[in-house]
Coordinates of C-alpha atoms in Angstrom, one line a residue:
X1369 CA -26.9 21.1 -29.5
X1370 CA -23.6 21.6 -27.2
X1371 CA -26.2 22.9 -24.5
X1372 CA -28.2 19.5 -24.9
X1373 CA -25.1 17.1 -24.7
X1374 CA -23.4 19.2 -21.9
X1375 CA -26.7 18.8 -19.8
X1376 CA -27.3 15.7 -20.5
X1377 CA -23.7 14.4 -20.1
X1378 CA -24.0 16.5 -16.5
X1379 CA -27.2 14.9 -15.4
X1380 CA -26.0 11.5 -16.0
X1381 CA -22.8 12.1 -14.2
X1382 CA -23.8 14.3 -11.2
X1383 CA -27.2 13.0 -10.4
X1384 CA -27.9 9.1 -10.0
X1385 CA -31.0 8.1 -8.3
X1386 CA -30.9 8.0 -4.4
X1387 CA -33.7 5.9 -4.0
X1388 CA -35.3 2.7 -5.5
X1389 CA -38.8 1.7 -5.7
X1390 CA -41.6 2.4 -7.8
X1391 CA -42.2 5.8 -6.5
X1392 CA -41.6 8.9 -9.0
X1393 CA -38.3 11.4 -7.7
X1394 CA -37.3 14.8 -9.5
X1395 CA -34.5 12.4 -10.4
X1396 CA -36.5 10.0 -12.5
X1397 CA -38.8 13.0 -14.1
X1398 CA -35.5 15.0 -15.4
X1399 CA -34.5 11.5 -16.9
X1400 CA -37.3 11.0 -18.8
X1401 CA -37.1 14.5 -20.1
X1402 CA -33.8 14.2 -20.6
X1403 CA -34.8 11.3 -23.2
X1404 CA -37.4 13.5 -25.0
X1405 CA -34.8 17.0 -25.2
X1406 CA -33.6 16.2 -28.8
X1407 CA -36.2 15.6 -30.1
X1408 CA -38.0 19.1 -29.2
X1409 CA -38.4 21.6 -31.8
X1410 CA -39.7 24.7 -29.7
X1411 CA -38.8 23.5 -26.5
X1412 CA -40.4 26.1 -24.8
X1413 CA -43.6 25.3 -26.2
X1414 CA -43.5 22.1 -24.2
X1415 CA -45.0 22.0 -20.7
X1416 CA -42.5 19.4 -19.6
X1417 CA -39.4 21.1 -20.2
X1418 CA -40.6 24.3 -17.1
X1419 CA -41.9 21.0 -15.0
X1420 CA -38.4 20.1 -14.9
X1421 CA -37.2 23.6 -14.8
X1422 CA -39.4 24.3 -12.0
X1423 CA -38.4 20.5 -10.4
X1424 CA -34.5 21.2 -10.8
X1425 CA -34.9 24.8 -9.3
X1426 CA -36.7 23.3 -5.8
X1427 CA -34.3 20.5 -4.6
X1428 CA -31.5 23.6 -5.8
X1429 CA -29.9 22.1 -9.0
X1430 CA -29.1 25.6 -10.2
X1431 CA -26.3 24.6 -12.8
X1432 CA -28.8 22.5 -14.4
X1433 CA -31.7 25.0 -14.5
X1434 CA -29.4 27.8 -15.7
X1435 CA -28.7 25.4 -18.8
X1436 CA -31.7 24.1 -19.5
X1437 CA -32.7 28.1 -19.2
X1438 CA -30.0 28.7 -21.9
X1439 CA -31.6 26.6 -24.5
X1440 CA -34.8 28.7 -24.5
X1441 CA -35.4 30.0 -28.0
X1442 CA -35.1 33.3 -27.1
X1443 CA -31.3 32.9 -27.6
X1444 CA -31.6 32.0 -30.9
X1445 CA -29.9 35.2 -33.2
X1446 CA -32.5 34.8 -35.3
X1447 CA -35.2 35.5 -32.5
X1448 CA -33.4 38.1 -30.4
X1449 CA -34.6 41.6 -32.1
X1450 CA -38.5 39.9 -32.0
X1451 CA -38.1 38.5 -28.6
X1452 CA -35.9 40.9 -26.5
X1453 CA -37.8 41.8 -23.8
X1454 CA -39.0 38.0 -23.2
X1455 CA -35.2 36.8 -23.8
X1456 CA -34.4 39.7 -20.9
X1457 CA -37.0 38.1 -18.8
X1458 CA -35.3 34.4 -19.0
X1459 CA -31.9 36.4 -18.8
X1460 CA -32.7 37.9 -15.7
X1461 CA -34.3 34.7 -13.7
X1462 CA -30.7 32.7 -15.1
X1463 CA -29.0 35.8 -13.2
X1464 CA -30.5 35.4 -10.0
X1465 CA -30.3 32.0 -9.8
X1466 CA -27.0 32.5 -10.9
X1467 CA -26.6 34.8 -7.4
X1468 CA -28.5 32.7 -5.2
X1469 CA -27.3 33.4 -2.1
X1470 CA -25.5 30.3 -0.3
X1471 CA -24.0 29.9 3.5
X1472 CA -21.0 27.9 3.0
X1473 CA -17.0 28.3 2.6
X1474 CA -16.8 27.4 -1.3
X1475 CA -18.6 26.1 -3.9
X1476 CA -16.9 22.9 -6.5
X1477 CA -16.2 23.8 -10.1
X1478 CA -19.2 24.8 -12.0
X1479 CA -21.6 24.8 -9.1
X1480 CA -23.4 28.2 -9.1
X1481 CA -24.3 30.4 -6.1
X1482 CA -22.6 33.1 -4.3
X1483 CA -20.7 32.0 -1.1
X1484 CA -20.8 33.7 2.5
X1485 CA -19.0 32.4 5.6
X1486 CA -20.5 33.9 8.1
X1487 CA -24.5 34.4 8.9
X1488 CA -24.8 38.1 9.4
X1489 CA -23.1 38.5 5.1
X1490 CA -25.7 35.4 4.3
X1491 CA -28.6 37.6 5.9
X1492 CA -27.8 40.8 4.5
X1493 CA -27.2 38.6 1.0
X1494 CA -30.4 36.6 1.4
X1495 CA -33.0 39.7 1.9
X1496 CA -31.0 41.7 -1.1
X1497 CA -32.0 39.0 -3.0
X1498 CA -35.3 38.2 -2.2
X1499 CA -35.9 42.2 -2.8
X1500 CA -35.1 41.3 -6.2
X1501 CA -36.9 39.0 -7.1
X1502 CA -39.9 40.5 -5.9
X1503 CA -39.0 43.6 -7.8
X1504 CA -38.6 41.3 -10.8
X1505 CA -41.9 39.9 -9.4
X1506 CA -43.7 42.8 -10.2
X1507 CA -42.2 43.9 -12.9
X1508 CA -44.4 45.7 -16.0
X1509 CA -41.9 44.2 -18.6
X1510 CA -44.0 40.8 -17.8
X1511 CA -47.1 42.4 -19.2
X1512 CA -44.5 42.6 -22.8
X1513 CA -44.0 39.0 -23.2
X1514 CA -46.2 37.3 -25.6
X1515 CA -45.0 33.7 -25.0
X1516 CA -47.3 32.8 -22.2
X1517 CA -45.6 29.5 -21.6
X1518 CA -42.5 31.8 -21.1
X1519 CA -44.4 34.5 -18.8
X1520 CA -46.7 31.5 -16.5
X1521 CA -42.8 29.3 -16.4
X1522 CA -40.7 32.2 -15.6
X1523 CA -43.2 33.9 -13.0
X1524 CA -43.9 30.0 -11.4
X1525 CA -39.7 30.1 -10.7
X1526 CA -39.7 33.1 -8.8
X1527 CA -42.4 32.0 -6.4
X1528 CA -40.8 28.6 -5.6
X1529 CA -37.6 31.1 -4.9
X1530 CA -39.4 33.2 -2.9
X1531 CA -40.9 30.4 -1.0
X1532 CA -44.1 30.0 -2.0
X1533 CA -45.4 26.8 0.3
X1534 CA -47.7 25.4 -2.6
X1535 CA -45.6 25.8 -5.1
X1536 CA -42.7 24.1 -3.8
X1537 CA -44.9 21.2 -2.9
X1538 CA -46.2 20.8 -7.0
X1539 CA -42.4 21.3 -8.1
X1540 CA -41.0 17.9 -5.4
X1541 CA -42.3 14.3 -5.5
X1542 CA -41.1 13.1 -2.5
X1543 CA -41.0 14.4 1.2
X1544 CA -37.6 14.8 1.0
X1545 CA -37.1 17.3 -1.7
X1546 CA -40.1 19.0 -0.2
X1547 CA -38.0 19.4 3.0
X1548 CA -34.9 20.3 1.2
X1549 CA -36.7 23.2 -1.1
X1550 CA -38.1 24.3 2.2
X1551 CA -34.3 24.5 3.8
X1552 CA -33.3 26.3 0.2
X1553 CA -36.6 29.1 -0.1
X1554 CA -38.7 29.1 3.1
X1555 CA -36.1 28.2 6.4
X1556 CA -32.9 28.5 5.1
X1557 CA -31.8 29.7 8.9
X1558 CA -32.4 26.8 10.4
X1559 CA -30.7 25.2 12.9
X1560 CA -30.8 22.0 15.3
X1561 CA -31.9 18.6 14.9
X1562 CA -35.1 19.6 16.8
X1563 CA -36.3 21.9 14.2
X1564 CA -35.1 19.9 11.5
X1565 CA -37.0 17.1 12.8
X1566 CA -40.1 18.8 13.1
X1567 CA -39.6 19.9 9.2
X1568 CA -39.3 16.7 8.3
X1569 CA -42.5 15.5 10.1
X1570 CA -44.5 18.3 8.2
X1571 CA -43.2 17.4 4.9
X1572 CA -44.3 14.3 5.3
X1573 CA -47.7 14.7 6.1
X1574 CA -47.6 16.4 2.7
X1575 CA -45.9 14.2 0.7
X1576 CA -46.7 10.6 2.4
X1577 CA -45.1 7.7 1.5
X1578 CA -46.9 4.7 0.4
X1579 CA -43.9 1.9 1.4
X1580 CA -40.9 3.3 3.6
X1581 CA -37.1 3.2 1.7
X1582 CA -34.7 2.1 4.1
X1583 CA -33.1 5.7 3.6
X1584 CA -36.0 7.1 4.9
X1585 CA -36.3 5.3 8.2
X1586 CA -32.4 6.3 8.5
X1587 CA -33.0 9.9 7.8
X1588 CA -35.9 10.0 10.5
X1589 CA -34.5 8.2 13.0
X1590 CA -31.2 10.9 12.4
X1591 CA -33.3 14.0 12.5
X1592 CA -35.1 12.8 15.5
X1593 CA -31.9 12.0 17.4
X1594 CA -32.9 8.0 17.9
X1595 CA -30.3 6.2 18.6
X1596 CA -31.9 2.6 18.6
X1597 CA -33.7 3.5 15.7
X1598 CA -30.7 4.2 13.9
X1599 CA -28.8 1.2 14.9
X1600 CA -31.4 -1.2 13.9
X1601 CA -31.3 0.7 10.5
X1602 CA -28.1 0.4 10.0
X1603 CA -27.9 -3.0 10.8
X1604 CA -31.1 -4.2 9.0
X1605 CA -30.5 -2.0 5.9
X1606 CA -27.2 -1.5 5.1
X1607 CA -24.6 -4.5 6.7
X1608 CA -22.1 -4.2 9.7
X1609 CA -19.9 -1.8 7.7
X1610 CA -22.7 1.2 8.0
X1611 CA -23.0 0.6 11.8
X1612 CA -19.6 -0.4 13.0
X1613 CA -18.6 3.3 11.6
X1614 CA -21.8 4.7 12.8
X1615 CA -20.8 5.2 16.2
X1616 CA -18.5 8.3 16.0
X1617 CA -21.5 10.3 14.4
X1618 CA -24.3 8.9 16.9
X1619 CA -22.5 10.1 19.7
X1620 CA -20.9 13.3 18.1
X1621 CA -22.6 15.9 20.7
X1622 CA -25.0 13.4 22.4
X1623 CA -24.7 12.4 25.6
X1624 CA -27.9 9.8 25.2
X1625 CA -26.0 8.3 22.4
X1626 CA -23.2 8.2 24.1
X1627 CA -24.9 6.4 27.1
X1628 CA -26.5 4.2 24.9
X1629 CA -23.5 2.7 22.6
X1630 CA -20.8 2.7 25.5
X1631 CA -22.7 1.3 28.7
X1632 CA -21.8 -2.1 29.2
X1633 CA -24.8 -4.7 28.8
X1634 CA -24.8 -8.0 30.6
X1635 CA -27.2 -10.2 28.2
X1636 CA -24.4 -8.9 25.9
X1637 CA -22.1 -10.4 27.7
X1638 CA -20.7 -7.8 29.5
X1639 CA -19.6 -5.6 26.4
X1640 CA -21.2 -2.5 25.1
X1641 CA -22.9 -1.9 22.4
X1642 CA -20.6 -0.3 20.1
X1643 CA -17.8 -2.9 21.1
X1644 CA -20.4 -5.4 20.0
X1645 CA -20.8 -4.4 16.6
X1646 CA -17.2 -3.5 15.9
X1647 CA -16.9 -7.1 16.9
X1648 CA -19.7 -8.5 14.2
X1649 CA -17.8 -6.2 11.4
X1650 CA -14.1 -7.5 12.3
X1651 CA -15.6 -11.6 12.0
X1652 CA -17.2 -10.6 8.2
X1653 CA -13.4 -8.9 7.5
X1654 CA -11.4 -11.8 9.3
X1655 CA -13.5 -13.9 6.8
X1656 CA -12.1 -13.3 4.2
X1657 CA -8.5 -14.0 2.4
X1658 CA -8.0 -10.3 1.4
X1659 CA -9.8 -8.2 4.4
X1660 CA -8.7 -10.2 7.1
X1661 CA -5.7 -8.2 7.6
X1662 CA -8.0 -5.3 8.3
X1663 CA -10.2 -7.2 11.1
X1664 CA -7.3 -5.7 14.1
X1665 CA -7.9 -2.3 13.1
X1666 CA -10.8 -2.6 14.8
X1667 CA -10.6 -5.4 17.5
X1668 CA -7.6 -3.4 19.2
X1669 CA -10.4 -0.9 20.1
X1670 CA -12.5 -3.2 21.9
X1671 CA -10.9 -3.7 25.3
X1672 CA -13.2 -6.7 26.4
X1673 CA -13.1 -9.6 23.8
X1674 CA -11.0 -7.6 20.6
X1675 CA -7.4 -9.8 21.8
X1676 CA -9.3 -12.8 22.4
X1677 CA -10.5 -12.7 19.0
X1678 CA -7.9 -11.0 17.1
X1679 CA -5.6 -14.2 18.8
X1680 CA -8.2 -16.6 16.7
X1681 CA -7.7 -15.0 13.5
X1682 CA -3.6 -14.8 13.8
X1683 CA -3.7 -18.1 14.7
X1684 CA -6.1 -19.5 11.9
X1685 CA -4.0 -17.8 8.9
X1686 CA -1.5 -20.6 7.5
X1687 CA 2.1 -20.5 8.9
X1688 CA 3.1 -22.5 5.4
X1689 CA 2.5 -19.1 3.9
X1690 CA 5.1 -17.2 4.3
X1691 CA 3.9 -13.9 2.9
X1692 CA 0.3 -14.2 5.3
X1693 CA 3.3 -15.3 8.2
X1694 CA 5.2 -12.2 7.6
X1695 CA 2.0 -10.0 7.1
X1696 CA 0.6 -11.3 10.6
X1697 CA 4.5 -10.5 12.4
X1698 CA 3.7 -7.1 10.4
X1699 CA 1.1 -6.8 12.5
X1700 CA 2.0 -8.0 16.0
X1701 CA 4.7 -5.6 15.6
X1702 CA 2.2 -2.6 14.9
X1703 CA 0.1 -3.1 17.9
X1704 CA 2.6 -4.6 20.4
X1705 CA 1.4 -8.5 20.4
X1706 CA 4.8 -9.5 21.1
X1707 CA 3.0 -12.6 22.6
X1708 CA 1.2 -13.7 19.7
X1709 CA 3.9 -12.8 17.7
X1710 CA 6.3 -15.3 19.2
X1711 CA 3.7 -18.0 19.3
X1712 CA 3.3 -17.4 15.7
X1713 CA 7.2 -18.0 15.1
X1714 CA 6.8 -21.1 17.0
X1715 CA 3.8 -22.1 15.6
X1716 CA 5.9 -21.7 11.9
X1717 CA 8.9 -23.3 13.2
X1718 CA 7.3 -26.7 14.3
X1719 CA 5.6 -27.4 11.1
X1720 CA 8.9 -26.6 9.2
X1721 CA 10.2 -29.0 10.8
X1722 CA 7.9 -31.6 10.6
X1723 CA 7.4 -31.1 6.5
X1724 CA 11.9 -31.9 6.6
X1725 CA 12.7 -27.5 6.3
X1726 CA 14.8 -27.9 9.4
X1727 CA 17.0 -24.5 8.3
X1728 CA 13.9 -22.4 8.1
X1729 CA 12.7 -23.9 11.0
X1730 CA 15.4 -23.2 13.5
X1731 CA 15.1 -19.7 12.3
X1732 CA 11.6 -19.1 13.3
X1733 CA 12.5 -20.7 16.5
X1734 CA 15.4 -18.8 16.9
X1735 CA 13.3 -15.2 16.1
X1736 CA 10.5 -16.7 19.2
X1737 CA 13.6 -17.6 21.5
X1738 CA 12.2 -20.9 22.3
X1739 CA 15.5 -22.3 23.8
X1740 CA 13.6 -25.8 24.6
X1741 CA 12.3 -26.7 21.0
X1742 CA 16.2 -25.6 19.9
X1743 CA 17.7 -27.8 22.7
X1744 CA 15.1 -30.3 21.7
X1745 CA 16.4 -30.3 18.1
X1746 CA 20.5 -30.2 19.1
X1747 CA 19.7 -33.7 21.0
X1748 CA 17.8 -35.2 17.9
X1749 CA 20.6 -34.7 15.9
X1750 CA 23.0 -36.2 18.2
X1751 CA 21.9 -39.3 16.3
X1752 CA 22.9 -38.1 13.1
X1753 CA 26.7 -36.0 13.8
X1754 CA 28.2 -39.7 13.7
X1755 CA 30.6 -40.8 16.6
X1756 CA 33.8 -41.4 14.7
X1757 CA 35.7 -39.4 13.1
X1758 CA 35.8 -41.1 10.0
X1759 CA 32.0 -41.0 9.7
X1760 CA 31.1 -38.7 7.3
X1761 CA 27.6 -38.0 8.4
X1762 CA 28.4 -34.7 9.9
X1763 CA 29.2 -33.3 6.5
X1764 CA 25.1 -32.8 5.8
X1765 CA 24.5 -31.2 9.1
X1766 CA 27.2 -28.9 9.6
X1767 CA 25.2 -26.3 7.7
X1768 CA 22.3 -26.8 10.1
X1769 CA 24.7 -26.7 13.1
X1770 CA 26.3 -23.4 11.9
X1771 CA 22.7 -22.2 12.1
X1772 CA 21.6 -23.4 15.8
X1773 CA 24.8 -21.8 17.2
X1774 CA 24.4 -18.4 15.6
X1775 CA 22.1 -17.8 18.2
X1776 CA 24.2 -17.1 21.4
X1777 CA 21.7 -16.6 24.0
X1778 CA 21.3 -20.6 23.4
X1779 CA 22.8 -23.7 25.7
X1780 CA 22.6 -26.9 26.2
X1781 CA 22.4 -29.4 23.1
X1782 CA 23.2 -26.4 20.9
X1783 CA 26.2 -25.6 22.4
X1784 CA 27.7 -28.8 22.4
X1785 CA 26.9 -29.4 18.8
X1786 CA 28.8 -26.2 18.1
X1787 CA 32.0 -27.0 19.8
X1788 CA 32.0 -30.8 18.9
X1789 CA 32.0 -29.5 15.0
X1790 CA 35.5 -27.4 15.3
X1791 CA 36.7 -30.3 17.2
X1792 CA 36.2 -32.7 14.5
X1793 CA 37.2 -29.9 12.0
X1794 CA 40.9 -30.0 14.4
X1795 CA 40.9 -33.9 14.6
X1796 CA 40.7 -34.0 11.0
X1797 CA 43.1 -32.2 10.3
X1798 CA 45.4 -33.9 12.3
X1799 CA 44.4 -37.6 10.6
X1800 CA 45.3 -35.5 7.1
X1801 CA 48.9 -35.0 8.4
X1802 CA 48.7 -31.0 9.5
X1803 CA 51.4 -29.6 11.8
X1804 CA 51.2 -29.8 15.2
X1805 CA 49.0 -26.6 15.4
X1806 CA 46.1 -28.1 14.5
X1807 CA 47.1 -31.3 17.4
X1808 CA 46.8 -28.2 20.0
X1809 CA 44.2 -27.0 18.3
X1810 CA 42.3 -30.2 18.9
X1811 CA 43.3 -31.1 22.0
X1812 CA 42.1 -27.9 23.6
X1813 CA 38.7 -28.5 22.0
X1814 CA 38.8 -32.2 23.6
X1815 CA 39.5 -30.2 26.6
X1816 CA 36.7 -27.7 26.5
X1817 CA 34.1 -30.5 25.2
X1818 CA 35.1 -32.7 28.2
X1819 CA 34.6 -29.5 31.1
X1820 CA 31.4 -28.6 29.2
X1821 CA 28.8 -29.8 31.1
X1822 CA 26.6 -29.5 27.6
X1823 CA 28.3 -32.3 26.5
X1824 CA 26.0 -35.9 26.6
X1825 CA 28.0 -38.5 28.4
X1826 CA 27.2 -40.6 25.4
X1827 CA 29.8 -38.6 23.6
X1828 CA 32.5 -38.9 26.3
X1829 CA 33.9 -42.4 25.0
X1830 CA 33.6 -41.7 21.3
X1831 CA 35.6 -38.4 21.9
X1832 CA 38.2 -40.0 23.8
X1833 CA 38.4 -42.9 21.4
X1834 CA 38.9 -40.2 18.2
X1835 CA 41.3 -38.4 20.4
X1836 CA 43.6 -41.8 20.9
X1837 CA 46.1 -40.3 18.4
X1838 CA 46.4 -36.8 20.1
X1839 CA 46.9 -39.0 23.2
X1840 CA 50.0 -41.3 21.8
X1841 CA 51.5 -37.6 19.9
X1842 CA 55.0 -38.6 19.3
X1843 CA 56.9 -35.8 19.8
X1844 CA 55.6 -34.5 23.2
X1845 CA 52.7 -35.0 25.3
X1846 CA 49.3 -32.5 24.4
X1847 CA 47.3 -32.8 27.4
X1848 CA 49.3 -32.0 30.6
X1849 CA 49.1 -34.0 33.9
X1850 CA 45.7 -32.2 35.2
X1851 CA 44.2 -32.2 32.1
X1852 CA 44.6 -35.7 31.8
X1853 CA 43.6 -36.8 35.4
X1854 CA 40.7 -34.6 34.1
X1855 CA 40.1 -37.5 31.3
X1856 CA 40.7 -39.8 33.5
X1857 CA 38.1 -38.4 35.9
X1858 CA 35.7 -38.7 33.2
X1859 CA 36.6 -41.9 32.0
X1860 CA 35.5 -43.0 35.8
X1861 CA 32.5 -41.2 35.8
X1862 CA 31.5 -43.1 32.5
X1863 CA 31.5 -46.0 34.1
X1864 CA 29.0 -45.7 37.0
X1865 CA 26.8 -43.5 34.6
X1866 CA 26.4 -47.1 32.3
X1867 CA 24.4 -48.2 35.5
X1868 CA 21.8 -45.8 35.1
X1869 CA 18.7 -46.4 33.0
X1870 CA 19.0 -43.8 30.6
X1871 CA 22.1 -44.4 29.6
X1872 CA 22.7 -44.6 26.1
X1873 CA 25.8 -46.6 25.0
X1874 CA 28.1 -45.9 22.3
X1875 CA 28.5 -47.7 18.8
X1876 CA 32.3 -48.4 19.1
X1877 CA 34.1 -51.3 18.5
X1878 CA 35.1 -53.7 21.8
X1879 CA 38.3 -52.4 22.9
X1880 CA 37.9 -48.8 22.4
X1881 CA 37.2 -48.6 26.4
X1882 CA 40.6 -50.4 26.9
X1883 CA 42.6 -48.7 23.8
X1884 CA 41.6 -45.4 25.9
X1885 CA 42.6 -46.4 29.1
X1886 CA 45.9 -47.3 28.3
X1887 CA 46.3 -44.2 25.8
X1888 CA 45.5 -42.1 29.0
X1889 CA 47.7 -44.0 31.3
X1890 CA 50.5 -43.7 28.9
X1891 CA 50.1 -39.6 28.1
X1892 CA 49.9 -38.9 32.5
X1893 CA 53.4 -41.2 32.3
X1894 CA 54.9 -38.9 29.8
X1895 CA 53.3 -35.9 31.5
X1896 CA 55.0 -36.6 34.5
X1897 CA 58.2 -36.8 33.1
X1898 CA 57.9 -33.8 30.9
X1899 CA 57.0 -31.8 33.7

């Protein structure tokens, strides 16, 4: 009973059916028997059980044949002094099959055969063991077996091993085993597609096919070395998957393949054939939420249209996504798209800042170095910093601010805001009673913002105008006489610049152009002197 469940445990596991249709395959037939096995009494009574012996020993299912062979009854203690000679018989076919001869490095667990490497140890192997199974063959001991379902089973295994053409063709259902139990008994030498092909043509003008399996058209159009044929195959049968990886065995060792799939074809618009397909499989991946990511394995490999498309598929994944964002950076950074990398960042970076994340969007911007979105942003907050220092708008964007001048390849508009937030820091200071370090302090950032030529004229006025204190400083002048014909200077300069159109003017109260004037006049008065 062990036997039973081990077999049929092993044939479930081992052996799934290849092919669909209506057809019958070995498969199917050791199924069904498979279904009847418990239930026999005398199983080798039954002519099914040495059909499927004989079926399982043609395609070469030797583990299965050598336990189905073990549940003969001839193993049974009660029936071994009455049936020796036939329980030697089945003894000695499980042995060679056991021993059957096989030219390949090694064999999985619990696969039988004996293993050569090299040709000239599997000839010498082979013809030893054909010798004995014709000596087994002929053997008087059969004439001592009284079972004649035992003797007819037993002697109808050795000719399928020994190659016997008809009997190989009543143990297989299909052309294929037939060709694969003529590989195993009859040509197990040979070699080449040609031959193979020509094997394959005579089996099945034995074993026709009523309707053609997709496999089979596959397997033909392989063993007869069409490439077309197996393209169309592949891509009729079996989805882009089976042909996009198809290429690298089509032209493994074929130069007609390898014309075939790599010459470029105008009506397909100037690509080849193999670039095309890799193409068809990347759109299905790129199609999907969870494969896309694997669509640029394949597009970097086609030199023609893989960028343009891979570009389309970065640029269709949603930058609010931050994981997909970071994913698709991932992948720039793999292949060396530094250009669709950066566009990505930007791309991230302007819808931040539309949907109000203005932090995370000057970072992106900041990671794709676009200087003019940045500048862009430092002059539309020039509306919100506030031009007084009592004005406690800055307060909210000084966080912002701190972020846009972290990046110090950055100019313009950023680089003002950055110095116009420590001079308000100074000036305030100052208006909460600080010593006079913080008035130098301040003054030298007046100075600095003024020279800048960052700095918006708007701002010039309001500057001044919070500076009027660190111009009237009591106990000595701040600004020296050229800094202060510098103010002056710009002070002029103001003035002509409020004819031009752009000009924007300042929010200040009416006298702050006159309060500053006479501030300045007074400071290059006290200048003079102290100098």
């Amino acid at each position: 009973m062990d036997l039973v469940i081990n077999f049929t445990f092993f044939l479930k596991q081992d052996y799934d059916c290849l092919f669909s249709g209506t057809y019958p395959t070995l498969h199917s037939k050791l199924v069904d028997f498979q279904e009847e096995l418990i239930t026999l009494q005398v199983i080798e009574d039954d002519s099914k059980y040495w059909d499927a012996l004989s079926s399982a020993l043609a395609v070469g299912w030797l583990d299965v044949v050598v336990k189905l062979l073990r549940l003969h009854g001839s193993y049974r203690p009660d029936q071994i002094g009455i049936r020796e000679t036939e329980n030697g018989l089945v003894e000695a076919v499980a042995l060679l099959i056991t021993n059957m001869p096989r030219m390949r490095l090694e064999l999985s667990d619990g696969k039988l055969g004996e293993c050569y490497k090299t040709k000239p140890d599997f000839m010498k192997a082979w013809e030893k063991w054909r010798g004995q199974l014709t000596k087994l063959d002929c053997t008087p001991y059969w004439l001592q077996c009284d079972h004649q379902q035992t003797r007819e089973g037993l002697k109808n295994m050795l000719q399928i091993m020994l190659g016997n053409a008809s009997k190989l063709s009543d143990a297989t259902c299909h052309w294929t085993e037939l060709f694969i139990s003529h590989l195993l008994y009859i040509r197990p030498f040979t070699s080449g597609l040609e031959s193979m092909f020509g094997l394959a043509q005579k089996c099945v003008q034995i074993k026709p096919v009523t309707s053609h399996h997709k496999l089979m058209n596959l397997l033909t159009g392989i063993l007869g070395e069409n490439t077309e044929v197996v393209l169309a195959e592949c891509s009729r049968s079996f989805g882009p998957w089976m042909i996009a990886h198809a290429m690298e065995l089509l032209t493994a060792g074929s130069s007609h393949a390898e014309i075939v799939l790599h010459q470029e074809d105008s009506k397909l618009g100037g690509i080849c054939m193999e670039e095309l397909h890799r193409l068809a499989y990347a759109q299905v991946l790129s199609s999907h939420e969870l494969t896309w990511q694997i669509a640029p394995v394949y597009l970097v490999t086609c030199p023609k249209q893989g960028m343009g498309m891979l570009e389309n598929i970065f640029y269709r994944q949603p930058v609010q996504h931050k994981k997909v964002l970071l994913k698709s950076l991932e992948i720039c950074r793999l292949y060396e798209l530094d250009i669709i990398g950066s566009n990505l960042m930007k791309f991230a970076g302007v819808h931040d800042w539309k949907h109000g994340k203005k932090g995370s969007a000057v970072y992106w911007l900041q990671q794709a170095h676009d200087d003019v979105r940045l500048n862009k942003i430092a002059k539309q907050l020039f509306n919100f910093v506030g031009k007084s220092v009592s004005d406690d708008s800055l307060k909210q964007w000084e966080g912002l601010i701190e972020l846009l001048s972290s990046e110090t390849r950055t100019a313009g508009g950023l680089e003002f805001l950055n110095r116009y937030r420590d001079f308000r820091r100074h000036l305030q200071q100052v208006y909460a009673g600080v010593a006079d370090d913080a008035a130098k302090q301040a003054a030298e950032a007046l100075i600095s913002l003024m020279k800048n030529s960052s700095t918006p004229k708007q701002f010039w006025l309001p500057l001044l105008y919070d500076s009027l204190k660190l111009l009237n400083w009591r106990e000595h002048p701040l600004f020296n006489v050229s800094q202060t014909n510098l103010l002056m200077n710009k002070l002029q300069e103001l003035s002509l610049a409020k004819l031009l159109p752009d000009y924007i003017d300042a929010d200040l109260p009416s006298e702050a152009l006159s309060s500053v004037r006479l501030a300045l006049a007074t400071n290059l008065g006290r200048a003079i002197l102290e100098e």
